[in-house]
Amino acid sequence: MTADPVVPAALTRLAHPEPRQRELAAAELGDLLRGNALKARAAETVIAGLVDLVLRDHDPVVTEEALHAIGEGLPHRDPPSQLVMPLVQRMPSLAPNLLEHVFGILACTRDRAVRPVIKSYSDHAVPAVRDAAADALTELPPTTLLHLDSSAERSTSRSRAITAAFASAFRAAAPGNVVVHRDLHADPLPHLPDASLHWAQGLRQADASPDQAAEDLQRRLVAELLSADVLLIGFPLYNYSLPSSLKAWLDHIHVPGTTAPSAISGAPLAGRPAVLVTTRGGDYDDGSVNEGRDHATPVLELILGEEMGMAVTVITTSLTLGTQPEQVDRSENEYTDALRLARDLGARLGRAR
């Protein structure tokens, strides 16, 4: 026999007019969450009911018991983080001791989306709240930058120098920040070997049978992207387009149904920062002979921004192959500005996530 039949009665008592009865009902539901009798769906119903109690009940004893029940039960479960995210609405009105409970609950989700919420309390007037927020942040996955380079030039590449400046500032911005670096030129990816890999499994033709090793590689690349809080891509303009090494990566990770919206998925990367660092040998300004010939940056803006919903920022430096004095001067000035922008943006994104 499971404890599931007990749940409706306890949930009903969460609306009892007497605060003591609501407190006891919350405690009973907490006991059920800590045990092994509740099935997953019943556990989610219990958590949702306790969250709703916190949102509508202003008795501090009842609120604390409900938060305690959620916090004690959550580590024994693996519910969607969306179940407890509504608690964020109540946080500004909670007493310091209750805020500490919420920090622990949010940290249990292991969801990066809660980091900025908790971090916003890092300068709270009450020292105990600041300390609890700091402790909760250590329970979350580290803030991660996925740093991609694609230039064939190893020693004098400006795109590599600018992305390195960004990555260094990001790493130094906060303790525990992690940079995952993938050199697409030094360790090139294969071309996508099977057209069915352009789609998530649920959108493929019934007879699709891609090579297992190719599918495993794509799964690792997609997981690497999805686990990153910030994406950084450095690329020169090769023959007016993307380096082929970067195009191969793009083909692997742009997957409707997984990284891009489709009938079977949402947009998991929506709003996530993507910083593009592009270096161009010539002048691509409006009115120049090369106007409209940059066929690399718009592709990334389209796929990462419009298709996948990422928040794209572009850092550009041009005339890297200029030889005339005025071209060299402009090139150096743009390069200096790009380095400064990269450091500032890397530091800001490293602190913000």
mmCIF file of C-alpha atoms in Angstrom:
data_model
loop_
_atom_site.group_PDB
_atom_site.id
_atom_site.type_symbol
_atom_site.label_atom_id
_atom_site.label_comp_id
_atom_site.label_asym_id
_atom_site.label_seq_id
_atom_site.Cartn_x
_atom_site.Cartn_y
_atom_site.Cartn_z
ATOM 1 C CA MET A 1 0.000 0.000 0.000
ATOM 2 C CA THR A 2 1.340 3.441 -0.870
ATOM 3 C CA ALA A 3 0.838 6.700 0.983
ATOM 4 C CA ASP A 4 -0.824 8.257 -2.078
ATOM 5 C CA PRO A 5 -4.407 8.072 -0.628
ATOM 6 C CA VAL A 6 -3.267 10.206 2.317
ATOM 7 C CA VAL A 7 -2.192 13.048 0.033
ATOM 8 C CA PRO A 8 -5.599 14.518 -0.931
ATOM 9 C CA ALA A 9 -6.709 14.799 2.697
ATOM 10 C CA ALA A 10 -3.465 16.494 3.769
ATOM 11 C CA LEU A 11 -3.572 18.845 0.798
ATOM 12 C CA THR A 12 -7.158 19.794 1.670
ATOM 13 C CA ARG A 13 -6.085 20.623 5.218
ATOM 14 C CA LEU A 14 -3.544 23.114 3.843
ATOM 15 C CA ALA A 15 -6.565 25.400 3.370
ATOM 16 C CA HIS A 16 -7.891 24.865 6.910
ATOM 17 C CA PRO A 17 -8.898 28.145 8.629
ATOM 18 C CA GLU A 18 -6.808 27.271 11.701
ATOM 19 C CA PRO A 19 -3.059 27.990 11.266
ATOM 20 C CA ARG A 20 -2.155 25.061 13.520
ATOM 21 C CA GLN A 21 -3.990 22.628 11.230
ATOM 22 C CA ARG A 22 -2.223 24.042 8.179
ATOM 23 C CA GLU A 23 1.090 23.670 9.968
ATOM 24 C CA LEU A 24 0.374 20.041 10.874
ATOM 25 C CA ALA A 25 -0.746 19.261 7.321
ATOM 26 C CA ALA A 26 2.472 20.747 5.929
ATOM 27 C CA ALA A 27 4.514 18.671 8.381
ATOM 28 C CA GLU A 28 2.629 15.506 7.386
ATOM 29 C CA LEU A 29 3.255 16.160 3.697
ATOM 30 C CA GLY A 30 6.916 16.786 4.459
ATOM 31 C CA ASP A 31 7.140 13.381 6.143
ATOM 32 C CA LEU A 32 5.614 11.787 3.046
ATOM 33 C CA LEU A 33 8.124 13.547 0.791
ATOM 34 C CA ARG A 34 11.046 12.286 2.862
ATOM 35 C CA GLY A 35 9.815 8.710 2.663
ATOM 36 C CA ASN A 36 9.760 6.305 -0.258
ATOM 37 C CA ALA A 37 6.035 5.649 -0.493
ATOM 38 C CA LEU A 38 5.038 8.543 -2.747
ATOM 39 C CA LYS A 39 5.109 8.011 -6.482
ATOM 40 C CA ALA A 40 6.771 10.708 -8.607
ATOM 41 C CA ARG A 41 3.545 12.336 -9.730
ATOM 42 C CA ALA A 42 2.112 12.387 -6.204
ATOM 43 C CA ALA A 43 5.358 13.907 -4.918
ATOM 44 C CA GLU A 44 5.135 16.682 -7.488
ATOM 45 C CA THR A 45 1.531 17.335 -6.439
ATOM 46 C CA VAL A 46 2.640 17.607 -2.812
ATOM 47 C CA ILE A 47 5.475 20.014 -3.637
ATOM 48 C CA ALA A 48 3.142 22.157 -5.741
ATOM 49 C CA GLY A 49 0.628 22.285 -2.882
ATOM 50 C CA LEU A 50 3.279 23.325 -0.368
ATOM 51 C CA VAL A 51 4.612 25.991 -2.734
ATOM 52 C CA ASP A 52 1.095 27.348 -3.137
ATOM 53 C CA LEU A 53 0.741 27.448 0.656
ATOM 54 C CA VAL A 54 3.901 29.543 0.949
ATOM 55 C CA LEU A 55 2.608 31.966 -1.668
ATOM 56 C CA ARG A 56 -0.785 32.571 -0.042
ATOM 57 C CA ASP A 57 -0.212 31.990 3.692
ATOM 58 C CA HIS A 58 1.233 34.854 5.730
ATOM 59 C CA ASP A 59 1.423 33.082 9.068
ATOM 60 C CA PRO A 60 5.195 32.853 9.657
ATOM 61 C CA VAL A 61 4.975 29.529 11.506
ATOM 62 C CA VAL A 62 2.951 27.906 8.735
ATOM 63 C CA THR A 63 5.219 29.376 6.049
ATOM 64 C CA GLU A 64 8.327 28.083 7.805
ATOM 65 C CA GLU A 65 6.876 24.593 8.181
ATOM 66 C CA ALA A 66 5.914 24.499 4.498
ATOM 67 C CA LEU A 67 9.377 25.651 3.429
ATOM 68 C CA HIS A 68 10.970 23.154 5.809
ATOM 69 C CA ALA A 69 8.841 20.364 4.322
ATOM 70 C CA ILE A 70 9.854 21.262 0.767
ATOM 71 C CA GLY A 71 13.509 21.702 1.676
ATOM 72 C CA GLU A 72 13.713 18.416 3.566
ATOM 73 C CA GLY A 73 11.865 16.472 0.897
ATOM 74 C CA LEU A 74 13.409 17.911 -2.249
ATOM 75 C CA PRO A 75 16.815 16.163 -1.989
ATOM 76 C CA HIS A 76 14.962 12.826 -2.065
ATOM 77 C CA ARG A 77 13.199 13.762 -5.303
ATOM 78 C CA ASP A 78 14.089 15.013 -8.752
ATOM 79 C CA PRO A 79 11.181 17.330 -9.588
ATOM 80 C CA PRO A 80 11.215 19.937 -12.359
ATOM 81 C CA SER A 81 12.684 23.199 -11.113
ATOM 82 C CA GLN A 82 9.571 24.990 -12.407
ATOM 83 C CA LEU A 83 7.669 23.533 -9.441
ATOM 84 C CA VAL A 84 9.564 25.622 -6.897
ATOM 85 C CA MET A 85 10.454 28.667 -9.003
ATOM 86 C CA PRO A 86 7.182 30.447 -7.988
ATOM 87 C CA LEU A 87 8.733 30.817 -4.513
ATOM 88 C CA VAL A 88 10.846 33.615 -5.987
ATOM 89 C CA GLN A 89 7.718 35.813 -6.010
ATOM 90 C CA ARG A 90 7.479 35.607 -2.217
ATOM 91 C CA MET A 91 11.154 36.136 -1.407
ATOM 92 C CA PRO A 92 11.114 39.955 -1.062
ATOM 93 C CA SER A 93 8.559 39.730 1.756
ATOM 94 C CA LEU A 94 10.135 36.849 3.684
ATOM 95 C CA ALA A 95 12.006 37.199 6.971
ATOM 96 C CA PRO A 96 15.758 36.440 6.854
ATOM 97 C CA ASN A 97 15.404 32.982 8.433
ATOM 98 C CA LEU A 98 12.795 32.022 5.824
ATOM 99 C CA LEU A 99 14.941 33.325 2.977
ATOM 100 C CA GLU A 100 17.605 30.849 4.040
ATOM 101 C CA HIS A 101 15.100 28.014 3.531
ATOM 102 C CA VAL A 102 14.300 29.259 0.021
ATOM 103 C CA PHE A 103 17.982 29.490 -0.916
ATOM 104 C CA GLY A 104 18.396 25.840 0.016
ATOM 105 C CA ILE A 105 15.329 24.812 -1.976
ATOM 106 C CA LEU A 106 16.457 26.674 -5.074
ATOM 107 C CA ALA A 107 19.959 25.238 -4.780
ATOM 108 C CA CYS A 108 18.510 21.708 -4.645
ATOM 109 C CA THR A 109 17.161 22.148 -8.161
ATOM 110 C CA ARG A 110 20.728 22.371 -9.536
ATOM 111 C CA ASP A 111 19.224 24.678 -12.158
ATOM 112 C CA ARG A 112 21.494 27.467 -13.388
ATOM 113 C CA ALA A 113 18.453 29.697 -13.813
ATOM 114 C CA VAL A 114 18.267 30.191 -10.038
ATOM 115 C CA ARG A 115 21.823 31.552 -9.785
ATOM 116 C CA PRO A 116 20.991 35.214 -10.529
ATOM 117 C CA VAL A 117 18.056 35.053 -8.096
ATOM 118 C CA ILE A 118 20.230 33.833 -5.227
ATOM 119 C CA LYS A 119 23.102 36.075 -6.223
ATOM 120 C CA SER A 120 20.869 39.145 -5.956
ATOM 121 C CA TYR A 121 20.891 38.603 -2.167
ATOM 122 C CA SER A 122 24.686 38.590 -1.927
ATOM 123 C CA ASP A 123 24.666 42.187 -0.678
ATOM 124 C CA HIS A 124 21.659 41.834 1.666
ATOM 125 C CA ALA A 125 21.733 43.982 4.797
ATOM 126 C CA VAL A 126 21.584 40.919 7.079
ATOM 127 C CA PRO A 127 24.918 39.032 7.272
ATOM 128 C CA ALA A 128 23.205 35.668 7.799
ATOM 129 C CA VAL A 129 21.287 36.105 4.542
ATOM 130 C CA ARG A 130 24.474 36.993 2.671
ATOM 131 C CA ASP A 131 26.199 33.919 4.088
ATOM 132 C CA ALA A 132 23.253 31.641 3.255
ATOM 133 C CA ALA A 133 23.156 32.964 -0.318
ATOM 134 C CA ALA A 134 26.892 32.358 -0.688
ATOM 135 C CA ASP A 135 26.525 28.792 0.629
ATOM 136 C CA ALA A 136 23.621 28.095 -1.737
ATOM 137 C CA LEU A 137 25.607 29.318 -4.729
ATOM 138 C CA THR A 138 28.314 26.750 -3.998
ATOM 139 C CA GLU A 139 25.695 24.005 -4.385
ATOM 140 C CA LEU A 140 24.908 25.012 -7.961
ATOM 141 C CA PRO A 141 26.842 23.842 -11.007
ATOM 142 C CA PRO A 142 29.769 26.195 -11.721
ATOM 143 C CA THR A 143 29.184 29.127 -14.045
ATOM 144 C CA THR A 144 30.569 27.874 -17.342
ATOM 145 C CA LEU A 145 31.842 29.513 -20.513
ATOM 146 C CA LEU A 146 32.064 27.433 -23.683
ATOM 147 C CA HIS A 147 34.945 29.008 -25.624
ATOM 148 C CA LEU A 148 35.399 28.045 -29.282
ATOM 149 C CA ASP A 149 38.284 29.088 -31.532
ATOM 150 C CA SER A 150 38.461 28.365 -35.256
ATOM 151 C CA SER A 151 41.360 30.383 -36.696
ATOM 152 C CA ALA A 152 44.029 28.442 -38.565
ATOM 153 C CA GLU A 153 46.591 30.985 -37.349
ATOM 154 C CA ARG A 154 47.917 29.908 -33.972
ATOM 155 C CA SER A 155 50.405 32.606 -32.904
ATOM 156 C CA THR A 156 49.237 35.949 -34.318
ATOM 157 C CA SER A 157 45.488 35.371 -34.591
ATOM 158 C CA ARG A 158 43.534 38.389 -33.426
ATOM 159 C CA SER A 159 40.324 36.423 -32.979
ATOM 160 C CA ARG A 160 42.181 34.057 -30.645
ATOM 161 C CA ALA A 161 43.714 36.965 -28.733
ATOM 162 C CA ILE A 162 40.342 38.652 -28.251
ATOM 163 C CA THR A 163 38.559 35.470 -27.142
ATOM 164 C CA ALA A 164 41.440 34.737 -24.760
ATOM 165 C CA ALA A 165 40.998 38.187 -23.193
ATOM 166 C CA PHE A 166 37.274 37.532 -22.758
ATOM 167 C CA ALA A 167 37.845 34.052 -21.274
ATOM 168 C CA SER A 168 40.488 35.311 -18.855
ATOM 169 C CA ALA A 169 38.197 38.076 -17.581
ATOM 170 C CA PHE A 170 35.280 35.637 -17.291
ATOM 171 C CA ARG A 171 37.327 33.158 -15.257
ATOM 172 C CA ALA A 172 38.598 35.872 -12.922
ATOM 173 C CA ALA A 173 35.179 37.482 -12.422
ATOM 174 C CA ALA A 174 33.963 35.070 -9.750
ATOM 175 C CA PRO A 175 35.336 32.123 -7.766
ATOM 176 C CA GLY A 176 34.533 28.784 -9.361
ATOM 177 C CA ASN A 177 33.912 30.075 -12.885
ATOM 178 C CA VAL A 178 34.850 27.431 -15.444
ATOM 179 C CA VAL A 179 36.035 27.836 -19.042
ATOM 180 C CA VAL A 180 35.640 24.886 -21.416
ATOM 181 C CA HIS A 181 37.833 25.499 -24.463
ATOM 182 C CA ARG A 182 37.399 23.709 -27.783
ATOM 183 C CA ASP A 183 39.883 24.450 -30.574
ATOM 184 C CA LEU A 184 37.958 23.561 -33.707
ATOM 185 C CA HIS A 185 41.005 23.976 -35.932
ATOM 186 C CA ALA A 186 43.465 21.948 -33.867
ATOM 187 C CA ASP A 187 40.868 19.258 -33.142
ATOM 188 C CA PRO A 188 38.451 19.429 -36.084
ATOM 189 C CA LEU A 189 35.068 17.790 -36.041
ATOM 190 C CA PRO A 190 33.937 15.549 -38.900
ATOM 191 C CA HIS A 191 31.252 16.728 -41.260
ATOM 192 C CA LEU A 192 27.802 15.588 -40.241
ATOM 193 C CA PRO A 193 27.706 12.097 -41.792
ATOM 194 C CA ASP A 194 23.957 11.514 -41.883
ATOM 195 C CA ALA A 195 21.193 13.972 -42.798
ATOM 196 C CA SER A 196 18.928 12.532 -40.097
ATOM 197 C CA LEU A 197 21.247 14.027 -37.452
ATOM 198 C CA HIS A 198 19.970 17.463 -38.407
ATOM 199 C CA TRP A 199 16.852 16.563 -36.396
ATOM 200 C CA ALA A 200 16.063 15.357 -32.898
ATOM 201 C CA GLN A 201 15.194 11.694 -32.720
ATOM 202 C CA GLY A 202 11.465 12.360 -32.440
ATOM 203 C CA LEU A 203 11.467 14.325 -35.710
ATOM 204 C CA ARG A 204 13.445 11.895 -37.871
ATOM 205 C CA GLN A 205 12.063 9.705 -40.601
ATOM 206 C CA ALA A 206 10.977 6.283 -39.363
ATOM 207 C CA ASP A 207 13.741 4.528 -41.312
ATOM 208 C CA ALA A 208 16.550 6.795 -40.042
ATOM 209 C CA SER A 209 19.520 4.855 -38.657
ATOM 210 C CA PRO A 210 22.523 7.149 -38.154
ATOM 211 C CA ASP A 211 25.860 5.697 -37.108
ATOM 212 C CA GLN A 212 25.956 5.263 -33.327
ATOM 213 C CA ALA A 213 29.404 6.846 -32.941
ATOM 214 C CA ALA A 214 28.278 9.908 -34.916
ATOM 215 C CA GLU A 215 25.143 10.217 -32.807
ATOM 216 C CA ASP A 216 27.187 9.921 -29.606
ATOM 217 C CA LEU A 217 29.531 12.684 -30.748
ATOM 218 C CA GLN A 218 26.614 14.962 -31.565
ATOM 219 C CA ARG A 219 25.047 14.217 -28.180
ATOM 220 C CA ARG A 220 28.291 15.203 -26.411
ATOM 221 C CA LEU A 221 28.582 18.463 -28.374
ATOM 222 C CA VAL A 222 24.965 19.397 -27.702
ATOM 223 C CA ALA A 223 25.335 18.580 -23.989
ATOM 224 C CA GLU A 224 28.475 20.736 -23.865
ATOM 225 C CA LEU A 225 26.544 23.667 -25.311
ATOM 226 C CA LEU A 226 23.452 23.192 -23.152
ATOM 227 C CA SER A 227 25.552 23.045 -19.976
ATOM 228 C CA ALA A 228 27.281 26.360 -20.745
ATOM 229 C CA ASP A 229 25.983 29.622 -19.281
ATOM 230 C CA VAL A 230 27.768 31.703 -21.931
ATOM 231 C CA LEU A 231 28.951 30.842 -25.452
ATOM 232 C CA LEU A 232 32.026 32.528 -26.958
ATOM 233 C CA ILE A 233 33.037 31.962 -30.591
ATOM 234 C CA GLY A 234 36.113 33.373 -32.298
ATOM 235 C CA PHE A 235 36.328 33.212 -36.083
ATOM 236 C CA PRO A 236 38.138 34.961 -38.915
ATOM 237 C CA LEU A 237 36.421 35.558 -42.215
ATOM 238 C CA TYR A 238 37.676 32.935 -44.677
ATOM 239 C CA ASN A 239 36.666 33.491 -48.296
ATOM 240 C CA TYR A 240 33.840 35.752 -47.111
ATOM 241 C CA SER A 241 32.399 32.949 -44.998
ATOM 242 C CA LEU A 242 32.805 30.786 -41.911
ATOM 243 C CA PRO A 243 35.849 28.579 -41.374
ATOM 244 C CA SER A 244 34.720 25.080 -42.329
ATOM 245 C CA SER A 245 35.676 23.804 -38.870
ATOM 246 C CA LEU A 246 33.142 26.150 -37.290
ATOM 247 C CA LYS A 247 30.475 25.245 -39.852
ATOM 248 C CA ALA A 248 30.916 21.566 -38.908
ATOM 249 C CA TRP A 249 30.312 22.426 -35.238
ATOM 250 C CA LEU A 250 27.247 24.477 -36.162
ATOM 251 C CA ASP A 251 25.797 21.593 -38.161
ATOM 252 C CA HIS A 252 26.191 19.290 -35.167
ATOM 253 C CA ILE A 253 24.563 21.538 -32.575
ATOM 254 C CA HIS A 254 21.690 23.168 -34.499
ATOM 255 C CA VAL A 255 19.097 20.469 -33.891
ATOM 256 C CA PRO A 256 15.379 21.319 -34.051
ATOM 257 C CA GLY A 257 13.725 19.417 -31.260
ATOM 258 C CA THR A 258 16.805 19.613 -29.045
ATOM 259 C CA THR A 259 18.536 23.002 -29.200
ATOM 260 C CA ALA A 260 16.082 24.807 -31.469
ATOM 261 C CA PRO A 261 12.302 25.058 -31.015
ATOM 262 C CA SER A 262 10.038 22.530 -32.682
ATOM 263 C CA ALA A 263 6.734 20.767 -32.196
ATOM 264 C CA ILE A 264 8.361 18.522 -29.574
ATOM 265 C CA SER A 265 10.507 21.026 -27.678
ATOM 266 C CA GLY A 266 10.850 24.548 -26.419
ATOM 267 C CA ALA A 267 13.894 26.791 -26.692
ATOM 268 C CA PRO A 268 16.363 25.663 -24.007
ATOM 269 C CA LEU A 269 18.966 28.263 -25.013
ATOM 270 C CA ALA A 270 16.605 31.238 -25.205
ATOM 271 C CA GLY A 271 18.159 34.349 -23.697
ATOM 272 C CA ARG A 272 21.534 32.741 -23.060
ATOM 273 C CA PRO A 273 24.454 35.016 -24.040
ATOM 274 C CA ALA A 274 26.415 34.198 -27.196
ATOM 275 C CA VAL A 275 29.414 36.413 -27.959
ATOM 276 C CA LEU A 276 30.798 36.366 -31.500
ATOM 277 C CA VAL A 277 34.342 37.628 -32.095
ATOM 278 C CA THR A 278 35.007 38.115 -35.794
ATOM 279 C CA THR A 279 38.129 39.403 -37.498
ATOM 280 C CA ARG A 280 38.091 40.523 -41.126
ATOM 281 C CA GLY A 281 41.017 41.243 -43.381
ATOM 282 C CA GLY A 282 39.342 44.032 -45.331
ATOM 283 C CA ASP A 283 36.903 46.903 -44.973
ATOM 284 C CA TYR A 284 33.266 45.788 -44.864
ATOM 285 C CA ASP A 285 31.710 49.149 -44.009
ATOM 286 C CA ASP A 286 28.625 50.440 -45.805
ATOM 287 C CA GLY A 287 29.701 51.866 -49.139
ATOM 288 C CA SER A 288 32.924 49.870 -49.299
ATOM 289 C CA VAL A 289 33.668 47.385 -52.056
ATOM 290 C CA ASN A 290 33.043 44.558 -49.561
ATOM 291 C CA GLU A 291 29.714 45.830 -48.279
ATOM 292 C CA GLY A 292 27.391 42.839 -47.764
ATOM 293 C CA ARG A 293 30.119 40.286 -48.399
ATOM 294 C CA ASP A 294 30.446 39.109 -44.809
ATOM 295 C CA HIS A 295 28.610 35.803 -45.147
ATOM 296 C CA ALA A 296 29.779 34.452 -41.781
ATOM 297 C CA THR A 297 28.445 36.720 -39.048
ATOM 298 C CA PRO A 298 24.849 36.843 -40.386
ATOM 299 C CA VAL A 299 24.729 33.034 -40.463
ATOM 300 C CA LEU A 300 25.661 32.798 -36.795
ATOM 301 C CA GLU A 301 23.272 35.599 -35.863
ATOM 302 C CA LEU A 302 20.488 33.784 -37.724
ATOM 303 C CA ILE A 303 21.078 30.321 -36.274
ATOM 304 C CA LEU A 304 22.157 31.180 -32.740
ATOM 305 C CA GLY A 305 19.971 34.259 -32.367
ATOM 306 C CA GLU A 306 16.826 33.934 -34.445
ATOM 307 C CA GLU A 307 16.608 30.143 -34.564
ATOM 308 C CA MET A 308 17.886 29.172 -31.097
ATOM 309 C CA GLY A 309 16.925 32.366 -29.259
ATOM 310 C CA MET A 310 20.326 33.217 -27.817
ATOM 311 C CA ALA A 311 21.220 36.815 -26.963
ATOM 312 C CA VAL A 312 23.946 37.534 -29.512
ATOM 313 C CA THR A 313 26.646 40.198 -29.142
ATOM 314 C CA VAL A 314 29.194 40.778 -31.921
ATOM 315 C CA ILE A 315 32.720 42.087 -31.420
ATOM 316 C CA THR A 316 34.320 42.991 -34.745
ATOM 317 C CA THR A 317 37.749 44.146 -35.853
ATOM 318 C CA SER A 318 38.518 44.775 -39.524
ATOM 319 C CA LEU A 319 41.413 45.587 -41.865
ATOM 320 C CA THR A 320 43.667 42.994 -40.242
ATOM 321 C CA LEU A 321 45.398 42.690 -43.652
ATOM 322 C CA GLY A 322 45.559 46.447 -44.262
ATOM 323 C CA THR A 323 48.890 47.817 -45.487
ATOM 324 C CA GLN A 324 48.257 51.534 -45.966
ATOM 325 C CA PRO A 325 49.148 53.725 -42.944
ATOM 326 C CA GLU A 326 45.554 54.841 -42.420
ATOM 327 C CA GLN A 327 44.393 51.212 -42.662
ATOM 328 C CA VAL A 328 46.996 50.065 -40.142
ATOM 329 C CA ASP A 329 46.025 52.844 -37.738
ATOM 330 C CA ARG A 330 42.343 51.989 -37.970
ATOM 331 C CA SER A 331 43.088 48.290 -37.611
ATOM 332 C CA GLU A 332 45.115 48.832 -34.443
ATOM 333 C CA ASN A 333 42.482 51.108 -32.953
ATOM 334 C CA GLU A 334 39.714 48.607 -33.648
ATOM 335 C CA TYR A 335 41.804 45.797 -32.196
ATOM 336 C CA THR A 336 42.457 47.783 -28.999
ATOM 337 C CA ASP A 337 38.767 48.599 -28.681
ATOM 338 C CA ALA A 338 37.816 44.954 -29.268
ATOM 339 C CA LEU A 339 40.191 43.745 -26.554
ATOM 340 C CA ARG A 340 38.791 46.257 -24.082
ATOM 341 C CA LEU A 341 35.195 45.358 -24.943
ATOM 342 C CA ALA A 342 35.976 41.642 -24.636
ATOM 343 C CA ARG A 343 37.517 42.078 -21.178
ATOM 344 C CA ASP A 344 34.634 44.239 -19.960
ATOM 345 C CA LEU A 345 31.972 41.911 -21.333
ATOM 346 C CA GLY A 346 33.745 38.783 -20.065
ATOM 347 C CA ALA A 347 33.955 40.242 -16.566
ATOM 348 C CA ARG A 348 30.314 41.351 -16.601
ATOM 349 C CA LEU A 349 28.958 38.021 -17.818
ATOM 350 C CA GLY A 350 31.241 36.162 -15.429
ATOM 351 C CA ARG A 351 29.733 38.058 -12.512
ATOM 352 C CA ALA A 352 26.130 38.106 -13.702
ATOM 353 C CA ARG A 353 25.302 34.454 -14.100
#
